Coordinates of C-alpha atoms and ligand atoms in Angstrom, one line a residue:
Chain K
X1 CA 112.4 89.8 89.0
X2 CA 116.0 88.9 89.0
X3 CA 119.1 90.5 90.5
X4 CA 121.9 90.3 88.0
X5 CA 125.4 91.7 87.6
X6 CA 125.7 93.4 84.3
X7 CA 128.9 94.5 82.6
X8 CA 129.0 97.8 80.7
X9 CA 129.9 97.2 77.1
X10 CA 129.6 100.9 76.1
X11 CA 128.4 104.1 77.6
X12 CA 128.3 107.2 75.4
X13 CA 126.7 110.5 74.9
X14 CA 124.1 110.5 72.1
X15 CA 122.5 113.9 72.5
X16 CA 122.6 116.8 74.9
X17 CA 122.8 115.4 78.4
X18 CA 121.6 112.1 77.1
X19 CA 123.6 108.8 77.2
X20 CA 123.2 105.3 75.8
X21 CA 124.5 102.5 78.0
X22 CA 124.7 99.0 76.6
X23 CA 125.2 96.2 79.2
X24 CA 125.9 92.5 78.9
X25 CA 124.1 90.1 81.3
X26 CA 121.1 87.9 82.0
X27 CA 118.1 89.5 80.3
X28 CA 115.8 86.5 80.7
X29 CA 113.4 88.2 83.0
X30 CA 112.7 91.1 80.7
X31 CA 109.5 89.9 79.0
X32 CA 107.9 93.0 77.6
X33 CA 108.6 96.4 76.1
X34 CA 107.8 99.2 78.7
X35 CA 109.3 97.3 81.6
X36 CA 112.1 98.9 83.6
X37 CA 115.3 97.9 85.5
X38 CA 116.4 99.3 88.8
X39 CA 120.1 100.0 89.1
X40 CA 122.3 100.1 92.2
X41 CA 124.9 102.8 92.1
X42 CA 127.9 103.1 94.4
X43 CA 127.4 105.8 96.9
X44 CA 123.6 106.1 96.4
X45 CA 121.2 104.4 98.7
X46 CA 118.2 103.9 96.4
X47 CA 118.4 102.3 93.0
X48 CA 117.7 104.3 89.9
X49 CA 114.7 103.1 87.7
X50 CA 115.4 103.2 84.0
X51 CA 113.2 101.9 81.1
X52 CA 114.4 99.0 78.9
X53 CA 115.2 100.6 75.6
X54 CA 116.1 97.2 74.0
X55 CA 116.9 93.7 75.2
X56 CA 118.2 91.1 72.8
X57 CA 121.2 88.7 72.4
X58 CA 122.2 89.0 76.0
X59 CA 122.5 92.8 75.7
X60 CA 120.5 95.4 77.6
X61 CA 120.3 98.9 76.1
X62 CA 119.3 101.9 78.3
X63 CA 119.1 105.6 77.4
X64 CA 119.2 108.0 80.2
X65 CA 119.2 111.7 80.7
X66 CA 121.5 113.3 83.3
X67 CA 119.2 115.1 85.7
X68 CA 120.9 114.7 89.1
X69 CA 123.8 113.2 90.9
X70 CA 122.9 109.5 90.3
X71 CA 122.6 109.8 86.5
X72 CA 125.7 112.1 86.5
X73 CA 127.6 109.2 88.2
X74 CA 126.1 106.7 85.6
X75 CA 127.5 108.9 82.8
X76 CA 131.0 108.7 84.4
X77 CA 131.1 104.9 84.3
X78 CA 133.6 103.3 82.0
X79 CA 133.3 100.3 79.8
X80 CA 133.9 97.1 81.8
X81 CA 132.4 98.4 85.0
X82 CA 129.8 96.2 86.7
X83 CA 126.4 97.1 88.0
X84 CA 123.9 95.3 90.1
X85 CA 120.6 95.5 88.2
X86 CA 117.1 94.3 89.1
X87 CA 115.4 93.2 85.9
X88 CA 112.0 92.3 84.8
X89 CA 110.2 95.0 86.7
X90 CA 106.8 96.4 85.9
X91 CA 104.0 95.1 83.6
X92 CA 105.1 96.6 80.3
X93 CA 103.0 97.4 77.3
X94 CA 100.4 94.9 76.1
X95 CA 101.3 95.0 72.4
X96 CA 98.5 92.5 71.4
X97 CA 96.0 95.4 71.4
X98 CA 97.9 97.5 68.8
X99 CA 95.7 96.9 65.7
X100 CA 97.5 97.3 62.3
X101 CA 98.6 101.0 62.6
X102 CA 99.7 101.7 66.1
X103 CA 101.0 105.1 67.1
X104 CA 104.0 105.4 69.5
X105 CA 104.5 108.7 71.3
X106 CA 107.6 109.4 73.4
X107 CA 108.7 112.6 75.0
X108 CA 112.3 113.2 76.0
X109 CA 113.4 110.5 78.5
X110 CA 110.1 108.7 77.6
X111 CA 111.4 107.9 74.1
X112 CA 113.6 104.9 75.0
X113 CA 110.8 102.3 75.8
X114 CA 109.3 103.1 72.5
X115 CA 112.2 101.5 70.7
X116 CA 111.6 98.0 72.0
X117 CA 107.9 98.5 71.5
X118 CA 108.4 99.6 67.9
X119 CA 110.7 96.7 67.2
X120 CA 108.3 94.1 68.5
X121 CA 105.4 95.6 66.7
X122 CA 107.2 95.8 63.4
X123 CA 108.4 92.2 63.8
X124 CA 104.7 91.3 64.2
X125 CA 103.9 93.0 60.9
X126 CA 102.4 96.3 62.1
X127 CA 102.8 99.6 60.4
X128 CA 104.3 101.8 63.2
X129 CA 104.5 105.6 63.4
X130 CA 106.7 107.0 66.2
X131 CA 106.3 110.6 67.4
X132 CA 109.3 111.8 69.4
X133 CA 109.1 115.1 71.2
X134 CA 112.1 117.1 72.4
X135 CA 113.0 120.6 73.5
X136 CA 115.5 121.4 70.8
X137 CA 117.5 119.8 68.0
X138 CA 120.5 119.0 70.2
X139 CA 118.3 116.8 72.4
X140 CA 117.1 114.6 69.5
X141 CA 118.3 111.0 69.5
X142 CA 117.6 107.6 67.9
X143 CA 115.9 109.0 64.8
X144 CA 118.0 106.8 62.5
X145 CA 117.7 103.8 64.8
X146 CA 113.9 103.9 64.6
X147 CA 114.0 104.4 60.8
X148 CA 116.4 101.5 60.4
X149 CA 113.9 99.1 62.0
X150 CA 111.2 100.4 59.7
X151 CA 109.2 102.9 61.7
X152 CA 107.9 106.2 60.3
X153 CA 109.4 108.9 62.5
X154 CA 108.0 112.3 63.3
X155 CA 110.1 114.7 65.4
X156 CA 108.7 117.6 67.3
X157 CA 110.8 120.3 69.1
X158 CA 109.4 123.1 71.3
X159 CA 111.7 125.7 69.6
X160 CA 111.2 124.3 66.1
X161 CA 114.9 123.6 65.5
X162 CA 114.1 120.1 64.3
X163 CA 110.9 118.7 62.8
X164 CA 107.5 120.1 63.7
X165 CA 107.5 123.1 66.0
X166 CA 105.5 122.4 69.1
X167 CA 104.5 119.4 71.1
X168 CA 104.0 115.7 70.3
X169 CA 100.2 116.4 70.0
X170 CA 100.9 118.8 67.1
X171 CA 102.2 115.8 65.0
X172 CA 99.5 113.3 65.7
X173 CA 98.2 111.7 62.5
X174 CA 94.5 111.3 61.8
X175 CA 94.6 107.7 61.3
X176 CA 95.9 105.2 63.8
X177 CA 94.4 102.1 65.4
X178 CA 95.8 102.4 69.0
X179 CA 98.6 104.2 70.8
X180 CA 101.4 103.7 73.3
X181 CA 103.0 106.6 75.1
X182 CA 105.7 107.5 77.7
X183 CA 106.9 110.9 78.8
X184 CA 106.4 113.7 81.3
X185 CA 103.0 113.8 82.9
X186 CA 101.8 117.0 81.2
X187 CA 102.6 115.4 77.8
X188 CA 100.7 112.2 78.8
X189 CA 97.7 114.3 79.8
X190 CA 97.8 116.2 76.5
X191 CA 97.9 112.9 74.6
X192 CA 95.1 111.6 76.8
X193 CA 92.9 114.6 75.9
X194 CA 93.7 114.6 72.2
X195 CA 93.7 110.9 71.4
X196 CA 90.7 109.3 69.8
X197 CA 91.5 105.6 70.3
X198 CA 92.3 103.5 73.3
X199 CA 95.9 103.4 74.3
X200 CA 98.4 102.7 77.1
X201 CA 100.4 105.2 79.2
X202 CA 103.7 104.7 81.1
X203 CA 104.0 106.6 84.3
X204 CA 106.9 107.7 86.5
X205 CA 107.0 107.9 90.2
X206 CA 109.7 108.2 92.9
X207 CA 110.3 104.6 94.1
X208 CA 111.5 103.0 97.2
X209 CA 111.8 99.4 96.0
X210 CA 110.6 99.2 92.4
X211 CA 109.1 95.7 92.9
X212 CA 105.9 96.3 94.9
X213 CA 107.0 96.0 98.6
X214 CA 106.9 99.5 100.0
X215 CA 103.8 101.3 98.7
X216 CA 106.0 104.2 97.8
X217 CA 104.6 104.7 94.3
X218 CA 100.8 104.1 94.6
X219 CA 98.3 105.9 92.4
X220 CA 94.5 105.7 92.2
X221 CA 92.8 104.1 89.2
X222 CA 89.3 103.3 88.3
X223 CA 90.0 99.8 89.5
X224 CA 91.5 100.7 92.8
X225 CA 95.0 101.5 94.0
X226 CA 97.9 100.5 91.8
X227 CA 101.6 100.5 92.4
X228 CA 103.3 102.2 89.5
X229 CA 106.3 99.9 89.9
X230 CA 104.5 96.6 89.9
X231 CA 100.9 97.0 88.6
X232 CA 102.3 99.6 86.2
X233 CA 104.2 101.6 85.0
X234 CA 101.8 101.1 82.1
X235 CA 98.2 101.9 82.7
X236 CA 95.4 101.8 80.1
X237 CA 93.7 105.0 79.0
X238 CA 90.4 103.7 80.3
X239 CA 91.5 103.1 83.9
X240 CA 93.4 106.4 84.4
X241 CA 92.0 109.0 86.8
X242 CA 93.6 112.4 86.2
Chain Q
X1 CA 127.2 74.3 114.8
X2 CA 126.3 77.7 116.3
X3 CA 122.8 78.3 117.8
X4 CA 120.9 81.1 116.2
X5 CA 117.7 80.4 118.1
X6 CA 116.1 83.1 120.3
X7 CA 112.9 83.2 122.2
X8 CA 110.7 86.3 121.8
X9 CA 107.9 86.6 124.3
X10 CA 107.7 82.9 124.7
X11 CA 107.7 82.1 121.0
X12 CA 110.9 80.5 119.6
X13 CA 112.5 81.9 116.5
X14 CA 114.9 79.8 114.4
X15 CA 116.9 83.1 114.0
X16 CA 116.3 86.6 115.1
X17 CA 115.9 88.1 111.6
X18 CA 112.4 89.7 111.1
X19 CA 111.7 92.0 108.1
X20 CA 110.2 95.2 109.4
X21 CA 106.7 96.4 108.8
X22 CA 106.2 98.5 105.7
X23 CA 109.2 97.1 103.9
X24 CA 108.0 93.6 103.2
X25 CA 104.3 94.0 102.2
X26 CA 102.6 90.8 103.2
X27 CA 105.5 88.8 102.0
X28 CA 104.3 87.8 98.5
X29 CA 106.9 89.8 96.5
X30 CA 109.7 88.2 98.4
X31 CA 108.3 84.7 98.4
X32 CA 108.6 84.9 94.6
X33 CA 112.4 85.1 94.8
X34 CA 113.3 83.1 97.9
X35 CA 111.8 80.8 100.5
X36 CA 110.8 83.3 103.2
X37 CA 110.7 80.4 105.7
X38 CA 114.4 81.0 106.3
X39 CA 113.4 84.1 108.2
X40 CA 112.7 84.2 111.9
X41 CA 109.4 85.8 111.2
X42 CA 108.2 89.0 109.4
X43 CA 106.1 91.9 110.4
X44 CA 103.5 92.7 107.9
X45 CA 102.4 96.2 106.6
X46 CA 100.9 98.4 109.3
X47 CA 97.2 97.5 109.4
X48 CA 94.4 99.8 110.5
X49 CA 90.8 99.3 111.4
X50 CA 89.7 100.8 108.1
X51 CA 91.4 100.7 104.7
X52 CA 93.7 103.7 104.0
X53 CA 95.0 105.1 100.7
X54 CA 97.8 106.9 102.5
X55 CA 99.5 110.1 101.5
X56 CA 99.8 111.6 98.0
X57 CA 103.0 111.0 96.0
X58 CA 105.9 111.6 96.0
X59 CA 106.1 109.5 99.1
X60 CA 109.9 108.6 98.8
X61 CA 113.0 110.7 98.9
X62 CA 116.6 109.6 99.0
X63 CA 119.0 110.7 101.7
X64 CA 122.7 110.1 102.5
X65 CA 122.8 106.4 103.5
X66 CA 119.1 106.2 103.8
X67 CA 115.7 107.3 102.7
X68 CA 112.6 109.2 103.8
X69 CA 109.2 107.7 103.4
X70 CA 105.8 109.2 103.8
X71 CA 103.6 106.3 102.7
X72 CA 101.0 107.3 105.3
X73 CA 100.0 103.8 106.3
X74 CA 98.5 102.7 103.0
X75 CA 96.8 99.4 103.8
X76 CA 93.7 97.4 102.8
X77 CA 92.2 97.4 106.4
X78 CA 92.1 94.7 109.0
X79 CA 89.1 92.9 107.5
X80 CA 90.7 92.5 104.1
X81 CA 94.0 91.5 105.8
X82 CA 92.2 88.7 107.6
X83 CA 90.1 87.6 104.6
X84 CA 92.8 87.8 101.9
X85 CA 96.3 88.4 103.1
X86 CA 96.5 85.9 106.0
X87 CA 95.3 83.0 103.8
X88 CA 97.9 84.1 101.2
X89 CA 100.6 84.3 103.9
X90 CA 99.6 80.8 105.0
X91 CA 100.7 79.4 101.7
X92 CA 104.1 81.1 101.7
X93 CA 105.1 81.2 105.4
X94 CA 104.7 78.4 107.9
X95 CA 105.8 80.2 111.1
X96 CA 104.0 82.7 113.4
X97 CA 103.9 86.1 111.7
X98 CA 104.0 89.5 113.4
X99 CA 100.9 91.7 112.9
X100 CA 101.8 95.4 112.8
X101 CA 98.8 97.5 113.9
X102 CA 98.3 101.3 113.7
X103 CA 95.5 103.5 114.7
X104 CA 94.4 107.1 115.1
X105 CA 92.3 106.6 118.2
X106 CA 92.3 104.1 121.1
X107 CA 89.2 102.6 119.5
X108 CA 91.0 102.0 116.2
X109 CA 93.7 100.0 117.9
X110 CA 91.2 98.0 119.9
X111 CA 89.1 97.2 116.8
X112 CA 92.1 96.0 114.8
X113 CA 93.7 94.1 117.6
X114 CA 90.5 92.4 118.7
X115 CA 90.0 91.0 115.2
X116 CA 93.6 89.9 114.8
X117 CA 93.6 88.2 118.2
X118 CA 91.5 85.4 116.8
X119 CA 94.0 84.6 114.0
X120 CA 96.2 81.6 114.9
X121 CA 98.9 82.4 112.3
X122 CA 99.7 85.6 114.2
X123 CA 102.4 85.2 116.9
X124 CA 102.7 88.8 118.2
X125 CA 100.9 92.1 117.9
X126 CA 103.3 94.9 117.2
X127 CA 101.5 98.1 118.0
X128 CA 102.9 101.1 116.2
X129 CA 102.3 104.2 118.3
X130 CA 104.0 106.7 116.0
X131 CA 100.7 107.7 114.5
X132 CA 98.9 111.0 115.3
X133 CA 96.2 110.8 117.9
X134 CA 93.3 112.5 116.2
X135 CA 91.3 112.9 119.4
X136 CA 94.3 113.9 121.4
X137 CA 95.3 117.0 119.5
X138 CA 97.2 115.2 116.7
X139 CA 100.3 114.5 118.8
X140 CA 101.6 111.0 118.2
X141 CA 100.5 108.5 120.9
X142 CA 104.1 107.5 121.1
X143 CA 105.4 110.9 122.3
X144 CA 103.4 110.9 125.5
X145 CA 104.0 108.3 128.2
X146 CA 100.4 108.5 129.3
X147 CA 99.0 108.0 125.8
X148 CA 101.4 105.2 125.1
X149 CA 100.3 103.5 128.3
X150 CA 96.7 104.0 127.5
X151 CA 97.1 102.3 124.1
X152 CA 99.0 99.4 125.7
X153 CA 96.3 98.8 128.4
X154 CA 93.5 99.0 125.8
X155 CA 95.2 96.5 123.5
X156 CA 96.2 94.1 126.3
X157 CA 92.6 94.0 127.4
X158 CA 91.4 92.5 124.0
X159 CA 94.2 90.0 123.2
X160 CA 96.0 87.0 124.6
X161 CA 98.8 87.4 122.2
X162 CA 102.1 89.0 123.2
X163 CA 101.8 92.7 122.7
X164 CA 105.0 94.5 121.5
X165 CA 104.8 98.2 121.6
X166 CA 106.7 99.9 118.7
X167 CA 108.3 103.1 119.9
X168 CA 109.1 106.3 118.0
X169 CA 112.6 107.8 118.5
X170 CA 111.1 111.3 118.0
X171 CA 110.9 112.0 121.8
X172 CA 113.1 113.7 124.4
X173 CA 113.5 110.5 126.5
X174 CA 112.5 107.2 125.0
X175 CA 113.1 105.4 128.3
X176 CA 110.1 107.2 129.8
X177 CA 107.8 105.9 127.1
X178 CA 109.3 102.4 127.3
X179 CA 108.8 102.3 131.1
X180 CA 105.2 103.5 130.8
X181 CA 104.5 100.7 128.2
X182 CA 106.1 98.1 130.4
X183 CA 104.1 99.3 133.5
X184 CA 100.9 99.1 131.4
X185 CA 101.5 95.5 130.6
X186 CA 103.5 95.4 127.3
X187 CA 105.2 92.0 126.7
X188 CA 107.9 93.6 124.6
X189 CA 109.1 96.7 122.9
X190 CA 110.1 97.3 119.4
X191 CA 112.3 100.2 118.3
X192 CA 113.0 102.4 116.5
X193 CA 110.4 103.6 114.1
X194 CA 111.6 106.3 111.7
X195 CA 113.1 109.7 112.5
X196 CA 111.2 112.7 111.1
X197 CA 113.0 114.5 108.3
X198 CA 112.6 116.8 105.3
X199 CA 114.3 117.1 101.8
X200 CA 113.8 120.0 99.5
X201 CA 114.1 120.0 95.7
X202 CA 116.5 122.7 94.6
X203 CA 114.9 122.8 91.2
X204 CA 111.3 123.1 92.4
X205 CA 112.2 125.1 95.5
X206 CA 109.7 122.9 97.4
X207 CA 109.8 119.9 99.6
X208 CA 110.3 116.6 97.7
X209 CA 107.6 114.8 99.6
X210 CA 104.0 115.7 99.1
X211 CA 103.6 115.3 102.8
X212 CA 106.6 117.6 103.4
X213 CA 108.0 115.4 106.2
X214 CA 108.8 111.8 106.0
X215 CA 110.4 109.1 108.2
X216 CA 114.2 108.5 107.9
X217 CA 115.4 105.0 107.9
X218 CA 118.4 103.0 106.6
X219 CA 122.1 102.9 107.7
X220 CA 122.0 106.6 108.5
X221 CA 119.9 105.9 111.6
X222 CA 121.8 102.8 112.9
X223 CA 123.8 104.5 115.6
X224 CA 120.7 106.4 116.8
X225 CA 118.8 103.0 116.9
X226 CA 121.6 101.4 118.9
X227 CA 121.6 104.3 121.3
X228 CA 117.8 103.9 121.8
X229 CA 118.0 100.2 122.3
X230 CA 120.9 100.7 124.7
X231 CA 119.0 103.1 126.9
X232 CA 115.8 101.1 126.8
X233 CA 117.6 97.9 127.7
X234 CA 118.9 99.6 130.8
X235 CA 115.4 100.8 131.8
X236 CA 113.0 97.8 131.3
X237 CA 112.9 94.1 131.9
X238 CA 110.9 93.1 128.8
X239 CA 112.5 91.9 125.5
X240 CA 113.4 94.4 122.9
X241 CA 113.1 94.0 119.1
X242 CA 115.9 96.3 117.8
X243 CA 115.8 97.9 114.4
X244 CA 117.0 100.9 112.4
X245 CA 119.5 100.7 109.7
X246 CA 120.5 97.1 110.1
X247 CA 122.0 95.9 106.8
X248 CA 124.3 93.0 107.7
X249 CA 124.8 90.1 110.1
X250 CA 127.4 92.2 111.9
X251 CA 124.8 94.9 112.5
X252 CA 122.5 92.2 113.8
X253 CA 125.0 91.1 116.4
X254 CA 125.9 94.7 117.3
X255 CA 122.2 95.4 117.9
X256 CA 121.8 92.3 120.0
X257 CA 124.9 93.3 122.1
X258 CA 123.1 96.6 122.8
X259 CA 120.2 94.7 124.2
X260 CA 117.9 93.4 121.4
X261 CA 116.5 89.9 121.7
X262 CA 115.5 89.9 118.0
X263 CA 116.0 92.4 115.2
X264 CA 114.0 93.8 112.3
X265 CA 115.4 94.8 109.0
X266 CA 113.6 97.5 107.0
X267 CA 114.9 99.7 104.3
X268 CA 117.6 97.2 103.3
X269 CA 114.8 94.9 101.9
X270 CA 113.9 97.6 99.4
X271 CA 117.3 98.1 98.0
X272 CA 118.3 94.5 98.1
X273 CA 115.3 92.2 98.0
X274 CA 117.5 89.2 98.9
X275 CA 118.8 91.0 102.1
X276 CA 116.8 88.9 104.5
X277 CA 118.0 85.6 103.1
X278 CA 121.6 86.9 102.9
X279 CA 121.7 88.1 106.5
X280 CA 120.3 84.8 107.7
X281 CA 122.8 82.9 105.7
X282 CA 125.7 85.1 106.8
X283 CA 124.9 85.0 110.5
X284 CA 126.5 81.6 111.5
X285 CA 129.9 82.5 109.9
X286 CA 129.9 85.9 111.6
X287 CA 129.0 84.3 114.9
X288 CA 131.9 82.0 114.5
X289 CA 134.2 84.8 113.7
X290 CA 133.3 86.5 116.9
X291 CA 133.3 83.3 118.9
X292 CA 129.5 83.3 119.6
X293 CA 128.1 79.8 120.0
X294 CA 124.7 80.8 121.2
X295 CA 123.1 84.0 120.0
X296 CA 121.0 84.4 123.1
X297 CA 124.1 84.7 125.2
X298 CA 125.0 88.0 123.6
X299 CA 121.8 89.9 124.3
X300 CA 122.8 93.0 126.1
X301 CA 126.3 91.7 126.6
X302 CA 127.8 95.2 125.8
X303 CA 126.4 96.5 129.1
X304 CA 129.0 94.5 131.0
Ligands
FAD1 C1 109.6 103.4 85.5 C2 110.6 104.5 85.3 C3 111.3 104.5 84.1 C4 112.3 105.5 83.8 N1 113.0 105.4 82.6 C5 113.9 106.3 82.3 C6 114.6 106.3 81.1 O1 114.5 105.3 80.3 N2 115.5 107.3 80.9 C7 115.7 108.3 81.8 O2 116.5 109.2 81.5 N3 115.0 108.4 82.9 C8 114.1 107.4 83.2 N4 113.4 107.5 84.4 C9 113.7 108.6 85.3 C10 114.9 108.3 86.2 O3 114.6 107.3 87.1 C11 115.4 109.5 86.9 O4 115.8 110.5 86.1 C12 116.6 109.2 87.8 O5 116.2 108.3 88.9 C13 117.2 110.4 88.4 O6 118.3 110.1 89.3 P1 119.3 111.2 89.7 O7 120.1 110.7 90.9 O8 120.1 111.7 88.6 O9 118.4 112.4 90.2 P2 118.1 113.0 91.6 O10 117.0 114.0 91.5 O11 119.3 113.4 92.3 O12 117.6 111.7 92.3 C14 117.2 111.7 93.7 C15 116.1 110.6 93.9 O13 114.9 110.9 93.2 C16 114.6 109.9 92.3 N5 114.1 110.5 91.0 C17 114.5 111.7 90.5 N6 113.8 111.9 89.4 C18 113.0 110.9 89.2 C19 112.0 110.5 88.2 N7 111.8 111.3 87.2 N8 111.4 109.3 88.3 C20 111.6 108.5 89.4 N9 112.5 108.8 90.3 C21 113.2 110.0 90.2 C22 115.9 109.1 92.1 O14 115.7 107.8 91.6 C23 116.6 109.2 93.4 O15 116.0 108.3 94.3 C24 112.5 106.5 84.7 C25 111.7 106.6 85.9 C26 110.8 105.6 86.2 C27 110.0 105.6 87.4
FMN2 C1 108.6 102.4 103.2 C2 108.5 102.2 104.7 C3 107.2 101.9 105.3 C4 107.1 101.7 106.6 N1 105.8 101.4 107.2 C5 105.7 101.1 108.5 C6 104.5 100.7 109.0 O1 103.5 100.5 108.3 N2 104.4 100.4 110.4 C7 105.5 100.5 111.2 O2 105.4 100.3 112.4 N3 106.7 100.9 110.7 C8 106.8 101.2 109.4 N4 108.1 101.6 108.9 C9 109.2 101.6 109.8 C10 110.1 100.4 109.8 O3 109.3 99.2 110.1 C11 111.3 100.5 110.7 O4 110.9 100.7 112.0 C12 112.2 101.6 110.2 O5 112.2 101.8 108.8 C13 113.6 101.5 110.8 O6 114.3 100.3 110.2 P1 115.3 100.4 108.9 O7 116.2 101.5 109.1 O8 115.9 99.0 108.9 O9 114.4 100.7 107.7 C14 108.2 101.8 107.5 C15 109.5 102.0 106.9 C16 109.6 102.2 105.6 C17 111.0 102.5 105.0
FES3 S1 108.3 101.5 94.7 FE1 107.9 100.2 96.3 S2 105.9 99.6 95.9 FE2 106.4 100.7 94.1

């Protein structure tokens, strides 16, 4: 964990209510896809946890949905503004278990961590399929970015306005070696029920600290209590108790 | 050179800064990022006779200038703390540590305190009486002078360590509870624990916390904490550990002027993991600014 001041390089809307923020700063503590950062915002007491979408060349990319006052404030920040960010939080995905044809499944605000995972897996020579689930066409983002790095992209929308009509589970291929997923809990549960291989799930919880000190985010697993912020946010399929 | 030393129930602290129970775990997460020996001491997570999972999540909600928590005393139980956490603490912290103890019956407190009494690393027992008394109708021990005194007496009977009773502010008159604890033999008092609050999600039309209510802490409670310490200082002759919303060296001094011998810092550790170290480092310059040579001299000075 590191507390670093990051400078905003860009902060722009990329889909309905969805923003991409690129920051410059020390990213040395970010060691795995699926980790998150915790951002201090002026006027808000608690930090806001946001997944790492990408971290390379001294740049940190975050994608966030405006859902409340804190993310609304984030969206108002201009280029050049500085933010105190705790980096290197959470365990992240273990990409070594992927096999040759990993499946990545992201729902809405759960899509961002899939980008860094896809990039690393493709760099390691894996054949990556990404399923991205959204409500409607206006919410879709990063399709081209995923394609550009060489992932096969499947989009689902609940209203059918883009890609397959329905949920991410309606677009799951027959043939994959392992999966990584992040999204709202009902989606994670549906993936859990439908998946036929092992895989890893990234969970969300309201956090006090984000680094393991307050026990604000604990869940039960087959191997005892785990803190989503520190022992997670990624849990393996096998250890989850629904 | 200013003197930041204070003495708490006969044990000297190099400075009065003590991270508060529940906001510092058992120290490990902080020792990874700074040498926690710069702190006066720290109070570890509230420990009970048996392991506890605590409340369902969500356990945390944000508030203006603070937060609500309903962790529900998640802890691995006193035996695990003695077998695993204390040896771990020994490697990262070479000063006496404060053991925070909770219970749901007199017997719970006695069991935990008796076991912790034999541990030489422990300087003080800080006894949290904000928990519901399951044999006494579920009312918190800390809201009845009689129950608070009963816990104090029971704990004092099984330990030689200084016993610091940690008081809840959720009472009509905190001085009554403070006086009862003092009369029952408490060596010190620690206050305040959190103030009960609620937040509701507009979207879900339900309380945010699974437990409905949670404890408010952070800068929002600072003036309330100061008021409690002020009143209690006037009413008792035992030392007070003041806490509630402290976030800076200035706040530390203000709390000591109200009557605290030492202070605990809670929620601020969660939003700024380096807060303990920063406050310790800032303290000498702030003392100089306000012409304080010896920190002990300002304890209660605001009372005139
Ligand atoms: C590990 C992790 C990674 C995340 N990654 C992303 C991401 O990449 N992109 C994205 O858009 N969102 C992400 N989220 C969700 C994001 O943290 C919340 O949407 C955000 O905190 C909402 O803040 P707000 O002030 O706008 O909302 P408000 O509802 O006003 O926030 C009030 C409080 O509740 C907390 N809170 C509200 N919703 C959530 C939530 N879903 N999860 C955790 N805390 C919440 C806030 O942090 C704040 O403390 C992630 C959450 C976690 C736990
Ligand atoms: C997440 C959290 C957990 C806490 N757990 C405990 C506990 O186990 N035992 C206890 O006596 N107090 C506990 N407290 C209360 C604090 O020790 C402290 O009394 C209170 O938070 C006021 O200080 P602050 O405003 O600086 O946080 C907890 C507080 C927080 C925020
Ligand atoms: S949020 Fe504090 S322990 Fe996870």
